[in-house]
Structures are given as structure tokens and as C-alpha cells.
GROMACS .gro file of C-alpha atoms in nm:
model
  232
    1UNK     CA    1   9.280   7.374  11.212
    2UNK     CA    2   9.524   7.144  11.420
    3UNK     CA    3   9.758   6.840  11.271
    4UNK     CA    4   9.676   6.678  10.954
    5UNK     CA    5   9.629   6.757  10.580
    6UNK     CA    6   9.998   6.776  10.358
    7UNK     CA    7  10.112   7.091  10.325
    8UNK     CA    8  10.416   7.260  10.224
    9UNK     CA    9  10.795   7.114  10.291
   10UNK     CA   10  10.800   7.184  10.660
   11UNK     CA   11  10.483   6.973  10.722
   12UNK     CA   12  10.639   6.696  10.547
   13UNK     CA   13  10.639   6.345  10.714
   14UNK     CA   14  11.062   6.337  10.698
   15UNK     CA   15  11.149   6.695  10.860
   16UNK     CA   16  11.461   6.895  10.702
   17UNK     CA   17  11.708   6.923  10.897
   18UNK     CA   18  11.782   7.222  11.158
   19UNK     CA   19  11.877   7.528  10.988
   20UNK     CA   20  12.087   7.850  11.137
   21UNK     CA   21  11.838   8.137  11.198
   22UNK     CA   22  12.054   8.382  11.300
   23UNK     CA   23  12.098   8.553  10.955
   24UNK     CA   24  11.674   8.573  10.953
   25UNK     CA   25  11.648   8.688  11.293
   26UNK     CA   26  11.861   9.008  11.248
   27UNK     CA   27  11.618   9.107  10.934
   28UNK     CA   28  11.323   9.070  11.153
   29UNK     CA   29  11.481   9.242  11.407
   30UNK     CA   30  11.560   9.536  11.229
   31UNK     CA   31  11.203   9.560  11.085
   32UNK     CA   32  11.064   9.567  11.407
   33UNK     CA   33  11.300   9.837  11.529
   34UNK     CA   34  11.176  10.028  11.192
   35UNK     CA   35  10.806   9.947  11.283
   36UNK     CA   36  10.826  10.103  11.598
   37UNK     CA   37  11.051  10.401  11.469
   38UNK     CA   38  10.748  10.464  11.211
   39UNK     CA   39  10.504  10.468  11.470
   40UNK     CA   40  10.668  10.698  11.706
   41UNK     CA   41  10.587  10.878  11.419
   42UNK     CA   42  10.237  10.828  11.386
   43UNK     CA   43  10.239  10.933  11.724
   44UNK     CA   44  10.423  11.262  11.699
   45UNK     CA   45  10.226  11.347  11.435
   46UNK     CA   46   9.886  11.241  11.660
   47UNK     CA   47  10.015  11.537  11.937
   48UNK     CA   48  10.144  11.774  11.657
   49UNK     CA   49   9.746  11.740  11.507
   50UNK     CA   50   9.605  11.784  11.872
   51UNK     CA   51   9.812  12.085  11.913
   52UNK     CA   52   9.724  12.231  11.627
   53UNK     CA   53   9.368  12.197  11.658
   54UNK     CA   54   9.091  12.152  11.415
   55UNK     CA   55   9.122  12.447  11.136
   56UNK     CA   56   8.870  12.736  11.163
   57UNK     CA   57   8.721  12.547  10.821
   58UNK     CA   58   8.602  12.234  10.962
   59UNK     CA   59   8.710  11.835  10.950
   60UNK     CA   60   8.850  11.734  10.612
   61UNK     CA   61   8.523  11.598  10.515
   62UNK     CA   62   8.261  11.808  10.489
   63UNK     CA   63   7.946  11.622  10.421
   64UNK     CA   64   7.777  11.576  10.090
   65UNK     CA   65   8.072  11.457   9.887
   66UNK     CA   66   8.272  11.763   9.970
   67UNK     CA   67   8.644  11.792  10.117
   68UNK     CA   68   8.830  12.108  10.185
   69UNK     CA   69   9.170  12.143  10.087
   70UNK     CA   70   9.443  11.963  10.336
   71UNK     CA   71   9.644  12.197  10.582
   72UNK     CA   72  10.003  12.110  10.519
   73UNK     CA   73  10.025  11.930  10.868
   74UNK     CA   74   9.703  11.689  10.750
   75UNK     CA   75   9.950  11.672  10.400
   76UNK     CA   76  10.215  11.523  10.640
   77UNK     CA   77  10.026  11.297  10.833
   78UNK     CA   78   9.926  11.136  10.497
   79UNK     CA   79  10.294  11.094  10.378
   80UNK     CA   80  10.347  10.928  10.776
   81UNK     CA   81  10.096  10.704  10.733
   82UNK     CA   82  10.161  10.590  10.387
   83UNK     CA   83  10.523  10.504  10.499
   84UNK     CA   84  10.411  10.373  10.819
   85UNK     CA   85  10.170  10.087  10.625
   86UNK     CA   86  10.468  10.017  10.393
   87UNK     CA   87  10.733   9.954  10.686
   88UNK     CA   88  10.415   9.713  10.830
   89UNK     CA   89  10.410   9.533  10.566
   90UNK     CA   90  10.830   9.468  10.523
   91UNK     CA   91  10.809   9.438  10.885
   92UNK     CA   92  10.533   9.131  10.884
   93UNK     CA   93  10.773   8.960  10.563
   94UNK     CA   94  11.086   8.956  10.744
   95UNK     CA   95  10.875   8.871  11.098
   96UNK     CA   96  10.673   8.543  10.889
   97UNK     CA   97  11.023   8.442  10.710
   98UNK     CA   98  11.171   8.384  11.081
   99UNK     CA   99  10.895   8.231  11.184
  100UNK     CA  100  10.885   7.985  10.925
  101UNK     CA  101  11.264   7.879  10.991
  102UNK     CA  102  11.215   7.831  11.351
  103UNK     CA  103  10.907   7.615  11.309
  104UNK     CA  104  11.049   7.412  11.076
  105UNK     CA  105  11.398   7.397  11.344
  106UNK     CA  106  11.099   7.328  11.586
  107UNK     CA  107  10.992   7.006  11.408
  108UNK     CA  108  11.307   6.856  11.349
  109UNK     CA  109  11.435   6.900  11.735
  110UNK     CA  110  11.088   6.765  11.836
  111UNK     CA  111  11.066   6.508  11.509
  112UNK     CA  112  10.675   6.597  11.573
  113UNK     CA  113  10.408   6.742  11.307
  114UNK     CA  114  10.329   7.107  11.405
  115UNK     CA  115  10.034   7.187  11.621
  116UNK     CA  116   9.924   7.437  11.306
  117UNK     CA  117   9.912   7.325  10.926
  118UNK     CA  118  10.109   7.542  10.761
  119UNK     CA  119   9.783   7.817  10.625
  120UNK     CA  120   9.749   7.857  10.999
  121UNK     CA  121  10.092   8.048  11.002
  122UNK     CA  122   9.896   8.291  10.752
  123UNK     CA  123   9.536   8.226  10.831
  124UNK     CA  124   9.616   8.228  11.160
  125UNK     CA  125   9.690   8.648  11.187
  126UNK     CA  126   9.357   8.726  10.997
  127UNK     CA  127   9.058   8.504  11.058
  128UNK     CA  128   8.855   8.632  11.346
  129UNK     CA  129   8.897   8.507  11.669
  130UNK     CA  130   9.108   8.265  11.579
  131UNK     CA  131   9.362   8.543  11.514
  132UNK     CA  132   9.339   8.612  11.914
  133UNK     CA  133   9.502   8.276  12.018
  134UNK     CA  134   9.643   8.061  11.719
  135UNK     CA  135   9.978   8.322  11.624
  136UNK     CA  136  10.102   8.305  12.024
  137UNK     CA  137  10.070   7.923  12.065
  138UNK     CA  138  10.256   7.894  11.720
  139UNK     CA  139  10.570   8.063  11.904
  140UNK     CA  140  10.507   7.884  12.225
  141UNK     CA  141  10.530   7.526  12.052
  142UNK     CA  142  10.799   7.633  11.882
  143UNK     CA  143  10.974   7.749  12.201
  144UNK     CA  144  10.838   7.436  12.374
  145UNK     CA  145  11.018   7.228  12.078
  146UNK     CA  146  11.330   7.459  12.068
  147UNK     CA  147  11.398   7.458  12.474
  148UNK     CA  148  11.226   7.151  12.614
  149UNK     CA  149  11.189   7.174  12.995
  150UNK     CA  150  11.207   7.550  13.004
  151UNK     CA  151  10.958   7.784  13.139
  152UNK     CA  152  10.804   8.011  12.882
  153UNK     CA  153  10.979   8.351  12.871
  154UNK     CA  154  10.747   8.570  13.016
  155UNK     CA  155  10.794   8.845  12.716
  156UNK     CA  156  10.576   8.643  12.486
  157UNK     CA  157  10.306   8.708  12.736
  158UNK     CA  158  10.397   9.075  12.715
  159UNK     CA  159  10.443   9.082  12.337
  160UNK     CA  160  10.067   8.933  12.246
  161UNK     CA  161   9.929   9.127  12.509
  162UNK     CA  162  10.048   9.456  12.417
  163UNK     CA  163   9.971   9.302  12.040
  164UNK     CA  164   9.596   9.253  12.079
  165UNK     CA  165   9.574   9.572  12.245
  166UNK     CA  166   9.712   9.719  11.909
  167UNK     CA  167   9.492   9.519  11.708
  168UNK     CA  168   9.145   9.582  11.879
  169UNK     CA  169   9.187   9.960  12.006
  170UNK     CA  170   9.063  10.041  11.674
  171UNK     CA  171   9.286  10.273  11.606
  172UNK     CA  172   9.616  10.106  11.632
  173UNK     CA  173   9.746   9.775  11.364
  174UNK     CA  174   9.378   9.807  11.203
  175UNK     CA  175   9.233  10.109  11.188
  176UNK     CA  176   8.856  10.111  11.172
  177UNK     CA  177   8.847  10.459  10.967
  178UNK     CA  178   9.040  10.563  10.717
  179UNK     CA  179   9.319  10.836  10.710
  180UNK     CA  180   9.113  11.186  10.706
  181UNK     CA  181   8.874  10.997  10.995
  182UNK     CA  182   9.187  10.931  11.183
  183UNK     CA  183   9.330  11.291  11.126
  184UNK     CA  184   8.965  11.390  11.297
  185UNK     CA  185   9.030  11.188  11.597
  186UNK     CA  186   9.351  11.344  11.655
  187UNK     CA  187   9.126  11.708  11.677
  188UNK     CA  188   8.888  11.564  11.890
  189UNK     CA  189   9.022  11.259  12.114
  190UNK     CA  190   9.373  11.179  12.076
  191UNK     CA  191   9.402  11.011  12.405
  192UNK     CA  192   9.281  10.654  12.231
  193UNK     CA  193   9.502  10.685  11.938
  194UNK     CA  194   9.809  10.764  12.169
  195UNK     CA  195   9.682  10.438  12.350
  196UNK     CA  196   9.702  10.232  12.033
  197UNK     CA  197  10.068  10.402  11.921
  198UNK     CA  198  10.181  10.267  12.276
  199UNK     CA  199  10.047   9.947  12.229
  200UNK     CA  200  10.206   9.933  11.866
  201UNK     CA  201  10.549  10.037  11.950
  202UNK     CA  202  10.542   9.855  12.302
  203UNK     CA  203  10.457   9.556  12.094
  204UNK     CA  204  10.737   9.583  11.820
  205UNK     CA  205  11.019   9.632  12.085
  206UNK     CA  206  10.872   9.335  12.255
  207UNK     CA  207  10.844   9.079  11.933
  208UNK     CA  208  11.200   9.171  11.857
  209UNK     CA  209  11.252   9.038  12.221
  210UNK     CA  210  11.066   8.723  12.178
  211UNK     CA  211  11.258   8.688  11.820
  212UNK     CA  212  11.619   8.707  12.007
  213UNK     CA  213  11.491   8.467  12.267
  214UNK     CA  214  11.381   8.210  12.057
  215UNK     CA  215  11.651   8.223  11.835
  216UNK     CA  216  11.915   8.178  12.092
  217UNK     CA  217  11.731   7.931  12.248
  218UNK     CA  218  11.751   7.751  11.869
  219UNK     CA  219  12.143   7.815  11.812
  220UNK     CA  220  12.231   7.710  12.183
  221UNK     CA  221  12.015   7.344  12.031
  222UNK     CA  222  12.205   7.399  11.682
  223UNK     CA  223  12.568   7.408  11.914
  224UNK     CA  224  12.433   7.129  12.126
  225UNK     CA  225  12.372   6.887  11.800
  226UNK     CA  226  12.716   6.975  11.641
  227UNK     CA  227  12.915   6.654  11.610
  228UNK     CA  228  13.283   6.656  11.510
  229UNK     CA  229  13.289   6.595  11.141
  230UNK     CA  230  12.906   6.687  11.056
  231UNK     CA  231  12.674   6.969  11.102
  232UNK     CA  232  12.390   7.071  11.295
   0.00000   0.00000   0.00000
């Protein structure tokens, strides 16, 4: 799991060196913004579905193989949720990218091997119970590297917290049913699924927090290793 193995170019023995991040940082920024935008959403369309009731002609599925036709507010939901997946996914693309460049700024300020192997920066978001530790002490070595000395911003705290909340409500990051179950849930108990939404977007406003935090903690080392004549 930990130290060892060769993987790709940032767990080489000779580190590059540091690299701006600022440019990466605004991307994942502004997917996380669109994250939480699409699951504000989710979550209007949760309430407009509890409002509305369960039609007079039953869940979508009716047993036995047999679905009714969608109301045109279930049709909508659908078209949410599709979006919704697809601004996850360009949201966790731009979110991995930045992480990638401020671990590998992490190694060369520290001149030390990650923690992680580089398949943990993957690995680590999707193998079970590993998955509820390995992602936050990725970004608190990398803070550790980036600001020695400094006390860990309490928002990373905040941002995993409200993150495995999303992730193991059920109903939130991973959904345990798919999108007609969900729509049922809405008719019959949308008190847990507004729960996960709020953990979601709580979560995406606070990543895009511990992004900016990080990365200015990286520039501020970037401006501090400028020498007249050279580069960071």
C-alpha cells in the first residue's frame, strides 16, 4: 500500500521539479462549483417528486417485469441525473489532475517518496475501507510537504467528513438503487436523500476550499524558491 514499488514519473527516485498549479486548480475549482450546482438539482428535483406524490398508478416498477409509462416529472429527474453523473465524472478528472500536480510539488519540496504509490491515488477512492482513510491522508501529506510546520486547515476535516457522509448514506455519491428506485424514495422518504444532497453539495463547496488552500500554500513555496535568474 505505503512506499515502495516504481511507479509512474512522480514516484521516481530524482523528483521533477515544482510546477505552478494555479492554472489546474481553477479547473478543479470550477468543477466542483458545477458538481454542487448539479446536485442542488438533484435535490430540487427530490422536493419537486415529494410534492408531487406517488401517481394514482403506482411506483415505476410494477412487479413482474412490468413498468408504467414515466410522468413527465420522473422524465426530468432522469435527464437530472444523467447530467448530474456526467458533471461527477469531469468533476473527479479535473479534481485527480490537481491532485497529481500537488503531490508531485509535494515530493520535490519534501525530496521524500510519497506515503501512497501512485495506484493508491486511484485505488485509493474505490477499494473498500481503504477508500475511508487513504484519499484524506494523501492531501494531508501533501499539505504537510507543501507548508511544513503548519497546522492542518481544519476544512479538510470538514471536506472528508461531509464526503463519507455522501458516500455511505446510500443515496448520495453511490447510490445503492438505481434511478426509478431512487425516484420511489423521493414518494416515500425523501428526508435521507435530502441528507445525502447536503452532504454532496456541502462536500463540493468544501473540496474547492481545501483545493484553494493547498494551492496557495504551494505558490507562497513556489515564490519562496524563486531565485533571481532561475525559476521555481
Amino acid at each position: 500500500m505505503k512506499q515502495g514499488g516504481q511507479g509512474p514519473v512522480s514516484d521516481r527516485t530524482t523528483p521533477p521539479p515544482p510546477r505552478p498549479v494555479r492554472g489546474t486548480a481553477r479547473f478543479a475549482v470550477a468543477a466542483l462549483a458545477l458538481a454542487a450546482v448539479a446536485w442542488v438539482a438533484r435535490a430540487v428535483w427530490h422536493i419537486r417528486l415529494a410534492v408531487a406524490g406517488m401517481p394514482a398508478s403506482g411506483p415505476l416498477d410494477q412487479g413482474g417485469g412490468r413498468h408504467r409509462p414515466p410522468t413527465a416529472l420522473e422524465d426530468g429527474y432522469h435527464i437530472v441525473s444523467s447530467l448530474g453523473d456526467a458533471v461527477t465524472v469531469l468533476c473527479a478528472a479535473m479534481f485527480l489532475n490537481w491532485l497529481w500536480r500537488v503531490r508531485d510539488n509535494a515530493r520535490a519540496f519534501s525530496g521524500e517518496r510519497p506515503r501512497y504509490i501512485w495506484p493508491w491515488m486511484y485505488l485509493g477512492w474505490i477499494v473498500p475501507v481503504m477508500n475511508l482513510w487513504v484519499p484524506r491522508g494523501i492531501v494531508v501529506d501533501i499539505h504537510r510537504a507543501s507548508a511544513p510546520g503548519e497546522r492542518l486547515p481544519s476544512v479538510v476535516n470538514w471536506w472528508w467528513g461531509l464526503w463519507l457522509a455522501g458516500m455511505l448514506g446510500g443515496a448520495g455519491l453511490i447510490y445503492a438503487d438505481d434511478t426509478d428506485d431512487v425516484i420511489g424514495r423521493a414518494y416515500s422518504d425523501v428526508g435521507l436523500l435530502l441528507a445525502a444532497d447536503a452532504a454532496v453539495i456541502g462536500a463540493a463547496v468544501t473540496c474547492a476550499l481545501v483545493v484553494r488552500t493547498v494551492t496557495k500554500a504551494q505558490q507562497n513555496r513556489l515564490g519562496e524558491d524563486v531565485r533571481p535568474g532561475g525559476r521555481a
